[in-house]
Short mmCIF file of C-alpha atoms and ligand atoms in Angstrom, two decimals:
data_model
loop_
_atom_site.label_atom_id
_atom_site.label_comp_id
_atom_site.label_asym_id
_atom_site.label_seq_id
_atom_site.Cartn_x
_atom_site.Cartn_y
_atom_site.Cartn_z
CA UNK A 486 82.95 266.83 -5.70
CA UNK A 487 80.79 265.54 -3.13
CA UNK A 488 80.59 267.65 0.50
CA UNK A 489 81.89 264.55 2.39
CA UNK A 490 78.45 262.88 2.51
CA UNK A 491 76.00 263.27 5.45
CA UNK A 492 78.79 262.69 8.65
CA UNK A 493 79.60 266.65 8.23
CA UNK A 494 76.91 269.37 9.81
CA UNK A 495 74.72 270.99 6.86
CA UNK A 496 77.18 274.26 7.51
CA UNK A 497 79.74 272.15 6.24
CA UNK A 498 77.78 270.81 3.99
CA UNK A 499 77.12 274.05 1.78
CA UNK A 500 80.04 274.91 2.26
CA UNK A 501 81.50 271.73 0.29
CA UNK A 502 78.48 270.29 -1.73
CA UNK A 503 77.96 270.80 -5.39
CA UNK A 504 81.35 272.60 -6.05
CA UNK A 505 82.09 272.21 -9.91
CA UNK A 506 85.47 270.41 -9.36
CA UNK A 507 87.91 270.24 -12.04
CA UNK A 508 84.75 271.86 -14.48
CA UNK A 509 85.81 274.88 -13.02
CA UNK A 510 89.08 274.52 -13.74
CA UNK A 511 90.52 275.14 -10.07
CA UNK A 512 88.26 278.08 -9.33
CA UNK A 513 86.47 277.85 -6.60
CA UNK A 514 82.55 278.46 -8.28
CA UNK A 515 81.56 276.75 -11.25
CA UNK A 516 81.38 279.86 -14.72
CA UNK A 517 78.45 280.52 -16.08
CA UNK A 518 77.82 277.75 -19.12
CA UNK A 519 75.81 279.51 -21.56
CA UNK A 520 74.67 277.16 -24.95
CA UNK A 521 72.03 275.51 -27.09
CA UNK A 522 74.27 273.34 -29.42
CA UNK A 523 76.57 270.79 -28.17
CA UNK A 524 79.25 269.70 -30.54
CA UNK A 525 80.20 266.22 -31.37
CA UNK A 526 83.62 265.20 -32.79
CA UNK A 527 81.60 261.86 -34.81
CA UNK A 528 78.15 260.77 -35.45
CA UNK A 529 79.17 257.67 -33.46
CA UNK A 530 79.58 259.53 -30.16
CA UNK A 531 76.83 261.95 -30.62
CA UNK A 532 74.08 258.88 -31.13
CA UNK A 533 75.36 257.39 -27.84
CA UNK A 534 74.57 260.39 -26.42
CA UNK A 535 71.07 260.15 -27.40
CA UNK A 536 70.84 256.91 -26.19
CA UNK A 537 72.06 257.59 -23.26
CA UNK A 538 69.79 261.19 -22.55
CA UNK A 539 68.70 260.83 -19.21
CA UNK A 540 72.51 260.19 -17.65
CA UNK A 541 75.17 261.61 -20.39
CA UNK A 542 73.30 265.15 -20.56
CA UNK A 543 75.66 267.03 -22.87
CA UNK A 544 73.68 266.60 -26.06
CA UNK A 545 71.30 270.07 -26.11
CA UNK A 546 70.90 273.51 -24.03
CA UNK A 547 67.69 272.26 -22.70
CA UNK A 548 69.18 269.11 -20.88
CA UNK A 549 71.20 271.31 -18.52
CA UNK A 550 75.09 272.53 -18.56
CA UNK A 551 77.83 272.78 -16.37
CA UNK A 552 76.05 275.49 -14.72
CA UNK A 553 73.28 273.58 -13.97
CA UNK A 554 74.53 270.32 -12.24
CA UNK A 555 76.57 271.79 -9.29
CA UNK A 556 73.17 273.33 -8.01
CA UNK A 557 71.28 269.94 -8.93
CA UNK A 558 73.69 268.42 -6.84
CA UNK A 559 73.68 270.81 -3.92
CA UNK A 560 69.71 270.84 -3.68
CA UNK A 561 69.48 266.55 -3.72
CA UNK A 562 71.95 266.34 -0.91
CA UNK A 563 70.05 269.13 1.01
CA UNK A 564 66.25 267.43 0.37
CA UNK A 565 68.29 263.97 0.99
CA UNK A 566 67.41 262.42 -2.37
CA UNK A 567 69.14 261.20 -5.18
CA UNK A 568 68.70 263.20 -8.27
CA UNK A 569 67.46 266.41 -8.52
CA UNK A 570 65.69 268.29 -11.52
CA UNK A 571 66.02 272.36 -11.98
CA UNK A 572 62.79 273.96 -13.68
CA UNK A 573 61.92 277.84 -14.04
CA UNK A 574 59.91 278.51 -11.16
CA UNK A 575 58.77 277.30 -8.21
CA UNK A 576 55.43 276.92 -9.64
CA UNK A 577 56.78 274.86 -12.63
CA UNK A 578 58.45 272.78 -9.71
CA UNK A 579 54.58 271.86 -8.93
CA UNK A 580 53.34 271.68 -12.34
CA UNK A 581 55.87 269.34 -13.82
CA UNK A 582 55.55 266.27 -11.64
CA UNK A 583 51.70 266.85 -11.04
CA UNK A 584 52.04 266.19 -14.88
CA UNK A 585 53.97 263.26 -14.91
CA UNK A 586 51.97 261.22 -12.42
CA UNK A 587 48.52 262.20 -13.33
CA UNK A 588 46.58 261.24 -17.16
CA UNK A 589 42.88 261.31 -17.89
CA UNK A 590 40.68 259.74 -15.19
CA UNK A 591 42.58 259.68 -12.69
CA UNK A 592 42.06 261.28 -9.59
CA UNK A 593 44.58 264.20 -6.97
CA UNK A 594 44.33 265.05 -3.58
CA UNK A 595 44.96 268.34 -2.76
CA UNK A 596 45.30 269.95 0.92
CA UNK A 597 42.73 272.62 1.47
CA UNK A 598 45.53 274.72 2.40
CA UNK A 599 47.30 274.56 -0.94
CA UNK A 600 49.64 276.97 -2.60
CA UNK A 601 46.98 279.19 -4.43
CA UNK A 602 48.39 278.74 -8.39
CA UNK A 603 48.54 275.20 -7.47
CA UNK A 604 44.81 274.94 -6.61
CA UNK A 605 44.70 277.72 -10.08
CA UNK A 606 46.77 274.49 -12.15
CA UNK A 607 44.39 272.04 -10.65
CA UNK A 608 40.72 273.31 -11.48
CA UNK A 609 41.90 274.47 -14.96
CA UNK A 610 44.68 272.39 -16.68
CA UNK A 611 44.48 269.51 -14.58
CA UNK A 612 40.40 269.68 -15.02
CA UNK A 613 40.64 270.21 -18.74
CA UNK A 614 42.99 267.30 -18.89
CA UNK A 615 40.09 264.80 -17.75
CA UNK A 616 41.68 264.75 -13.78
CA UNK A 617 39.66 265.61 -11.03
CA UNK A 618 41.05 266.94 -7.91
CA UNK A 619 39.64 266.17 -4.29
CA UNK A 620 40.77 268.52 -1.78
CA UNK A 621 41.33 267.33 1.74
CA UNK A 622 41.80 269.04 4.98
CA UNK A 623 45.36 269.22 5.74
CA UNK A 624 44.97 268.18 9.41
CA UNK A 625 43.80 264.84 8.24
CA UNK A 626 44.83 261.53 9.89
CA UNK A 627 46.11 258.49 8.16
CA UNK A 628 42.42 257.34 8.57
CA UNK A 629 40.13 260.16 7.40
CA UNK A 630 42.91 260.58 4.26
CA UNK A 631 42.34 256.78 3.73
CA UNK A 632 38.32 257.46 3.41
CA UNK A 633 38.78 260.13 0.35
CA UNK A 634 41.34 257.57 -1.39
CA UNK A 635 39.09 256.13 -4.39
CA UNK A 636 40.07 253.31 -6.96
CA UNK A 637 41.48 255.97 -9.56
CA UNK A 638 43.53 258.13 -6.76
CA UNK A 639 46.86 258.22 -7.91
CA UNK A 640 48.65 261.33 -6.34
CA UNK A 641 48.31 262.56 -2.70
CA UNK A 642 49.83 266.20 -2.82
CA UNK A 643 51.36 267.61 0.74
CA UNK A 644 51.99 271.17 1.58
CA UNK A 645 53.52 271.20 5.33
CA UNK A 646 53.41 273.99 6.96
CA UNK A 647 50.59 274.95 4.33
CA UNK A 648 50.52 278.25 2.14
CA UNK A 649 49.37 281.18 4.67
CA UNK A 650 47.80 279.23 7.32
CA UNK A 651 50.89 276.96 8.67
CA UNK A 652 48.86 274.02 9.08
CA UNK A 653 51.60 271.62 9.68
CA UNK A 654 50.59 268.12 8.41
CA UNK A 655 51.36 264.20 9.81
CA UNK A 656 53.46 263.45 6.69
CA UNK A 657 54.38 259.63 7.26
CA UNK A 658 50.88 258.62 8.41
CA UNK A 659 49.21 260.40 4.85
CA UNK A 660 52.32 258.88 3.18
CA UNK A 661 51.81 255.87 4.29
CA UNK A 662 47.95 255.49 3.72
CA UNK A 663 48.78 256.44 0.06
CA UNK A 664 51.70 253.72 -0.36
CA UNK A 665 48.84 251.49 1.01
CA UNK A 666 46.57 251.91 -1.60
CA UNK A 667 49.61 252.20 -4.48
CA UNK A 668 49.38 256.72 -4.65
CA UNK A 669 52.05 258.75 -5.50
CA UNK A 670 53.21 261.10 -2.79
CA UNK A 671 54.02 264.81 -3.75
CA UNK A 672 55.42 267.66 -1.79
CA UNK A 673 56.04 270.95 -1.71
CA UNK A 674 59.40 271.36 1.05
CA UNK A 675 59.75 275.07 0.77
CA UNK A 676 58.98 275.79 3.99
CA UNK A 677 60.82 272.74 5.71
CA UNK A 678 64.12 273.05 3.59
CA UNK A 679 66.30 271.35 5.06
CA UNK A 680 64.12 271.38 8.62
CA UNK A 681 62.24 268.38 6.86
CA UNK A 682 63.86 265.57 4.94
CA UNK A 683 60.91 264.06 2.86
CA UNK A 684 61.90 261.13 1.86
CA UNK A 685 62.88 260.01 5.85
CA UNK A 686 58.97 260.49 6.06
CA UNK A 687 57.54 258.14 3.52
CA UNK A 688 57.61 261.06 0.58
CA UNK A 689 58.75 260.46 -2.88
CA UNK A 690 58.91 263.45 -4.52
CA UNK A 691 59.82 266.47 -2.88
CA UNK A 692 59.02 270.03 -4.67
CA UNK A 693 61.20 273.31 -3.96
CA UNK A 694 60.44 277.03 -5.07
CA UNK A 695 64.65 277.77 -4.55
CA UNK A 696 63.30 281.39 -5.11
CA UNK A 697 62.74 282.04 -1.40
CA UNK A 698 65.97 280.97 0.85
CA UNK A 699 68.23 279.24 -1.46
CA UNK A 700 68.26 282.46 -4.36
CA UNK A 701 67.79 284.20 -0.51
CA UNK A 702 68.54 287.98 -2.63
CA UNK A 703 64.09 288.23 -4.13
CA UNK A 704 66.17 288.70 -7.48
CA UNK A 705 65.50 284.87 -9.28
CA UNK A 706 62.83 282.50 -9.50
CA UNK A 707 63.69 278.99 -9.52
CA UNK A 708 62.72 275.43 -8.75
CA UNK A 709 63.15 271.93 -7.94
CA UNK A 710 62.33 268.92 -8.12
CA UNK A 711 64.19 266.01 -6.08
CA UNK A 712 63.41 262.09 -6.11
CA UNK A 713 65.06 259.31 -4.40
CA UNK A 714 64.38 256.02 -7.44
CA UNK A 715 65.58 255.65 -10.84
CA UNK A 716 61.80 255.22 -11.37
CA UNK A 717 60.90 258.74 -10.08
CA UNK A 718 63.80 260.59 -11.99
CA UNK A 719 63.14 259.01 -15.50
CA UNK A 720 59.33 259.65 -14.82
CA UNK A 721 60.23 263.69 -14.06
CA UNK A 722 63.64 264.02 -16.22
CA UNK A 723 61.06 262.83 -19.11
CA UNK A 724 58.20 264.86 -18.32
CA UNK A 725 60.77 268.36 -17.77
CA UNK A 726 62.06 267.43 -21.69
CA UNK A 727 58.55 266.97 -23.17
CA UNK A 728 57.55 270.31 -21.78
CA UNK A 729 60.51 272.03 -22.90
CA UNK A 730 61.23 273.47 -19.00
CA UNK A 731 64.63 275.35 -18.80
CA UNK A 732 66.49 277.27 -16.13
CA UNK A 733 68.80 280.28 -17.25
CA UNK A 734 72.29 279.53 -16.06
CA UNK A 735 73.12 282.31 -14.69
CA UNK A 736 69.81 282.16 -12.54
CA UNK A 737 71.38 278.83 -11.51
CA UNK A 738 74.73 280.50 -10.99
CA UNK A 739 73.01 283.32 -8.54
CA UNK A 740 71.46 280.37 -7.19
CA UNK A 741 74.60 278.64 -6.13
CA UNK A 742 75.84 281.74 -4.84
CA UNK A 743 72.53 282.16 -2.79
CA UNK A 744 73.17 278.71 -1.08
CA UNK A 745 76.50 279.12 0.30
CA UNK A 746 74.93 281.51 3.19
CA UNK A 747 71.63 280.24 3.62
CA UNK A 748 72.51 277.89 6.51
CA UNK A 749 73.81 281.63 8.12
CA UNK A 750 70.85 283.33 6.83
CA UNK A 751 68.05 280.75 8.05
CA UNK A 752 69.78 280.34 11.36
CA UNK A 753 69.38 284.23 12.16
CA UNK A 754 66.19 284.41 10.26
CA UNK A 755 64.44 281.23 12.51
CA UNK A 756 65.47 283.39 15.45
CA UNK A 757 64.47 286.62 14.77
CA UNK A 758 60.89 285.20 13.70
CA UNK A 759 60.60 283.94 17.00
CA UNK A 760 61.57 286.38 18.63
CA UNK A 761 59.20 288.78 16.34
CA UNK A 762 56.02 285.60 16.95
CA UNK A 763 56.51 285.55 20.79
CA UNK A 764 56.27 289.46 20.73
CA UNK A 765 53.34 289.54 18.78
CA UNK A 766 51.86 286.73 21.25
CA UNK A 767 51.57 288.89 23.82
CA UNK A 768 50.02 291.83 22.08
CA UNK A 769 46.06 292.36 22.72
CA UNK A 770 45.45 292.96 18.87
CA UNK A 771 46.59 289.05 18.17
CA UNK A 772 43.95 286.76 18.94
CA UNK A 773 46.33 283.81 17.43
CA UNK A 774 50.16 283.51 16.38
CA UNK A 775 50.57 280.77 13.36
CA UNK A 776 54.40 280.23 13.84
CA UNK A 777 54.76 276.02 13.30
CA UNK A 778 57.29 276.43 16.16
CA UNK A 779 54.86 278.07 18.66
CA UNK A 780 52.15 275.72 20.41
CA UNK A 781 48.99 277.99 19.51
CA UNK A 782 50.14 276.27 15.64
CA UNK A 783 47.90 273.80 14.01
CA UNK A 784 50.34 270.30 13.93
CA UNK A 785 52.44 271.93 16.56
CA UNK A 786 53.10 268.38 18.19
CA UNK A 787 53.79 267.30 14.72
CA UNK A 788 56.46 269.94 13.94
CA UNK A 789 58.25 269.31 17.37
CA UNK A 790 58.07 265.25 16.30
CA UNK A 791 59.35 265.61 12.77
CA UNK A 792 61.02 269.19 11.88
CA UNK A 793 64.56 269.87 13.20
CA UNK A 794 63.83 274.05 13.26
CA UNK A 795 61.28 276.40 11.16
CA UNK A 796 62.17 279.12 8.28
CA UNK A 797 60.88 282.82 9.28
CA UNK A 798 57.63 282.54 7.31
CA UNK A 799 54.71 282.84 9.52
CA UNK A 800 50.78 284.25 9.87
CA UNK A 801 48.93 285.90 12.83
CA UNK A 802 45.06 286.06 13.35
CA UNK A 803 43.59 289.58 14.38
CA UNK A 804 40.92 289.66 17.34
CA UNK A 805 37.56 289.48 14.97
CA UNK A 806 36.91 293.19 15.89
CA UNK A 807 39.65 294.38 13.78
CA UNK A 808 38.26 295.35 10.35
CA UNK A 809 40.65 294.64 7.10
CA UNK A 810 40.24 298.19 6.58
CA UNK A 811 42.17 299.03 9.56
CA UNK A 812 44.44 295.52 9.08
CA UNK A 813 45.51 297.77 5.24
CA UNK A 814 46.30 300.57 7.05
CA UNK A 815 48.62 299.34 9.72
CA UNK A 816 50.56 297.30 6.75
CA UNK A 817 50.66 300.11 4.90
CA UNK A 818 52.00 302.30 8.13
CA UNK A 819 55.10 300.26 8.55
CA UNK A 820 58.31 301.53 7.30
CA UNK A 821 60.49 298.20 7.51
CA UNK A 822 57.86 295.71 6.32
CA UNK A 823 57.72 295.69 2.27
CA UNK A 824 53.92 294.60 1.29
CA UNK A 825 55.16 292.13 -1.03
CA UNK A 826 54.69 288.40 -2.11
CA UNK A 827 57.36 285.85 -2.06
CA UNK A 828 59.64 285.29 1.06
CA UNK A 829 63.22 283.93 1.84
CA UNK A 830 65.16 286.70 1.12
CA UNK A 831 67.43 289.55 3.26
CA UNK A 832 64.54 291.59 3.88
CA UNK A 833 61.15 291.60 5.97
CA UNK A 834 57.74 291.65 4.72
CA UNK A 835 54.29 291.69 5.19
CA UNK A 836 50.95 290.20 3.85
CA UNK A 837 47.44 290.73 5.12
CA UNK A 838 45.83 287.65 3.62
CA UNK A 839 42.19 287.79 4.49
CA UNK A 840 40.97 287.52 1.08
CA UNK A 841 43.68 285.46 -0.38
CA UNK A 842 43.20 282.16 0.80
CA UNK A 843 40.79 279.85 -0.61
CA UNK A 844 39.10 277.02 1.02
CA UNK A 845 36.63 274.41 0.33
CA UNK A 846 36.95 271.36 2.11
CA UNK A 847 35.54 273.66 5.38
CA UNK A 848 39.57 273.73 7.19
CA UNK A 849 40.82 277.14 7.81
CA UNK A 850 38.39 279.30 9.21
CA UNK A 851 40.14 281.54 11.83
CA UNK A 852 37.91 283.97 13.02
CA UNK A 853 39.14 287.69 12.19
CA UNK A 854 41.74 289.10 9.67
CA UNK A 855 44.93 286.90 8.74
CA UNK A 856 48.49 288.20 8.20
CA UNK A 857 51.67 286.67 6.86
CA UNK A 858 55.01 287.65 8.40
CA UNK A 859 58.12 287.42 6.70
CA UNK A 860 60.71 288.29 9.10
CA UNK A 861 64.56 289.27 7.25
CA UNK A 862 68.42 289.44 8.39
CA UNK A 863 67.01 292.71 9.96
CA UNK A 864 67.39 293.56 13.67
CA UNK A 865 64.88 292.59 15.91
CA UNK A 866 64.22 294.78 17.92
CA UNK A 867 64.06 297.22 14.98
CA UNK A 868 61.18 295.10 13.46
CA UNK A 869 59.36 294.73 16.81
CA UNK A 870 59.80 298.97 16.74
CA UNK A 871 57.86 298.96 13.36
CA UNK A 872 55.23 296.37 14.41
CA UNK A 873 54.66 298.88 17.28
CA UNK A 874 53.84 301.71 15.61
CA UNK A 875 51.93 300.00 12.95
CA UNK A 876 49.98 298.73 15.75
CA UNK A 877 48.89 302.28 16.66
CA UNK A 878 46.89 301.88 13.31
CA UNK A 879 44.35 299.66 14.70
CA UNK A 880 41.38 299.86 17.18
CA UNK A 881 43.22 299.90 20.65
CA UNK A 882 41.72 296.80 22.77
CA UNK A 883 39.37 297.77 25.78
CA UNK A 884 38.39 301.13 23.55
C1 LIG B 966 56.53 280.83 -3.62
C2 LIG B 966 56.04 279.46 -3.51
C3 LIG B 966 55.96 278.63 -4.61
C4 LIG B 966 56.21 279.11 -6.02
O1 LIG B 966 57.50 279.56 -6.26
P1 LIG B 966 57.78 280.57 -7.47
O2 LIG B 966 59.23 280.40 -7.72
O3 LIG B 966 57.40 281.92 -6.95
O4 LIG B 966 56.95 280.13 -8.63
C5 LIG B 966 55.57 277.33 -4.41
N1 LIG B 966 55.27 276.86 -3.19
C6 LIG B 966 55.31 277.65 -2.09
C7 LIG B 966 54.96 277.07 -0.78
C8 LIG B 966 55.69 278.97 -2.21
O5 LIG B 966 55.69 279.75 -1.14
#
């Protein structure tokens, strides 16, 4: 069962996409398929199985189940590609195709503003493996990206908004200086889901960690990864087998559950962040709100040109008075705010990230202490409340 293709609104659309049909045998969500062996009636119909491995998946566990293809389905048609592969983690989501595109000699760009274990994969595994990694600043033109492009470049990697500084980048002018020059282009979506369709902007493979809004609960960690050619599927699908990746099913089956509100969720969520950002705007202690939807963003202009809305992940810089000492101790004040990793799910949290972010291609430098707002299905006006008196916690301006 399809969701009626693109003509229907994305409410619709998760509503209708990636139901099991008749797999479910008329109930309405797909049962949790649990199974290693897969049993053949005849030798005959098990070897064209193997044969045909990356289409007819029934032949082992570890090529997916029932359980696994509704959600497949559901995340392609959000990302707007054709096939989609489910891994453990977000991280493996990163890991897998950075893998299949990249052997010894060759040469990755990164974005200086990276997801952290990514940058962690690169200048260990990936080093180890004989690939050297440049990284880039992620406000880049087509141009300047062009420059760092050598002979043995074969993946450009994109993070847009980018991991705790929101950086938002010009994705079809880097995508299309790599497609000049024959590289590979990689993103992670998180952020964007949905917001950005990759492959209308010159992308061709488009990461997801589905832990944050499609799981939407903080309870599963899952990922994936979506192309839009035959090429790019049998490159992952192959890669995914020869590392042995699996997803649980019933993570997949929380996952599916997870998807059916997130359109709800994200709606509420994108406008309680903004109303949470344009409060904090006006507060003396923030020298700078990092909110991809707010103009004081880095690729602002960008996000307005190529994003249809933003998630309710977002940073703040401190006026450079304000010691982290004091930044700890306001986090630690708040009663509604969790001090926690991750992000997507019901509730809010809170992340002073001074300290956490790494750079060395010279981008990010922002002048006092950063923090990294994750704003839930909470009310307002009841977060704004806690932001207050955390506030209190910090040297009061003019004093
Ligand atoms: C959380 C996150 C990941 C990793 O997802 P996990 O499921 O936690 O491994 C990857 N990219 C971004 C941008 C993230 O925020």
């Amino acid at each position: 069962m399809s969701g009626g293709g693109k003509k229907h609104d994305w409410h619709t659309r998760l509503s209708h996409a990636g139901r099991a049909g008749t797999r479910a045998y008329g109930f309405v969500n797909p049962p949790v398929h649990r199974g290693s062996t897969v049993l053949y009636p005849s030798m005959d119909e098990r070897r064209f199985g193997a044969s045909q491995r990356l289409e007819q998946k029934l032949l082992y566990g570890v090529m997916g189940t029932p359980t696994h293809y509704p959600l497949e389905d559901i995340i392609a048609e959000i990302e707007g590609g054709t096939r989609c592969q489910i891994v453990s983690s977000g991280l493996a989501a990163i890991t897998t195709p950075l893998l299949a595109y990249l052997k010894a000699g060759e040469h990755l760009l990164l974005p200086d503003s990276v997801y952290g274990p990514a940058r962690t994969f690169a200048n260990g595994l990936l080093r180890n493996l004989g690939i050297e990694t440049t990284y880039y600043d992620p406000m880049l033109d087509g141009a300047g990206l062009e420059a760092l492009i050598r002979p043995n470049t074969t993946v450009l990697y994109l993070e847009s908004p980018g991991s705790h500084t929101f950086e938002v980048q010009d994705v079809p002018a880097l995508a299309a200086a790599a497609h000049r020059h024959g590289v590979k282009v990689l993103m992670d979506n998180t952020w964007g889901i949905h917001h950005f369709q990759p492959f209308q902007h010159g992308v061709d493979v488009s990461i997801q960690a589905l832990t944050k809004y499609v799981v939407g609960h903080s309870d599963v960690l899952l990922g994936s990864i979506v192309t839009n050619s035959d090429a790019d599927w049998e490159r992952v699908r192959l890669t995914t087998l020869a590392l042995g990746q699996y997803a649980s099913p019933d993570d997949c089956w929380l996952a599916l559950r997870g998807v059916r509100t997130m359109a709800v969720r994200m709606d509420r969520q994108q406008e309680s962040s903004l109303e949470v950002a344009r409060w904090l705007a006006g507060r003396p202690e923030v020298a700078r709100v990092l909110h991809p939807a707010l103009p004081s963003c880095p690729g602002h202009e960008v996000w307005k040109r190529d994003f249809t809305g933003a998630c309710s992940l977002f940073g703040i810089v401190l006026r450079p008075d304000i010691s982290q000492g004091a930044v700890h101790a306001m986090a630690e004040h708040l009663e509604l705010f969790g001090i926690g990793a991750s992000w997507g799910g019901y509730e809010s949290l809170i992340l002073p990230t001074t300290g956490f972010i790494t750079r060395t291609a010279g981008s990010g430098d922002f002048g006092g202490q950063t923090v990294r707002l994750h704003v839930g299905l909470e009310e307002p006006s009841d977060l704004i409340a806690d932001l207050e008196r955390g506030f209190s916690m910090l040297p009061q301006f003019g004093r």
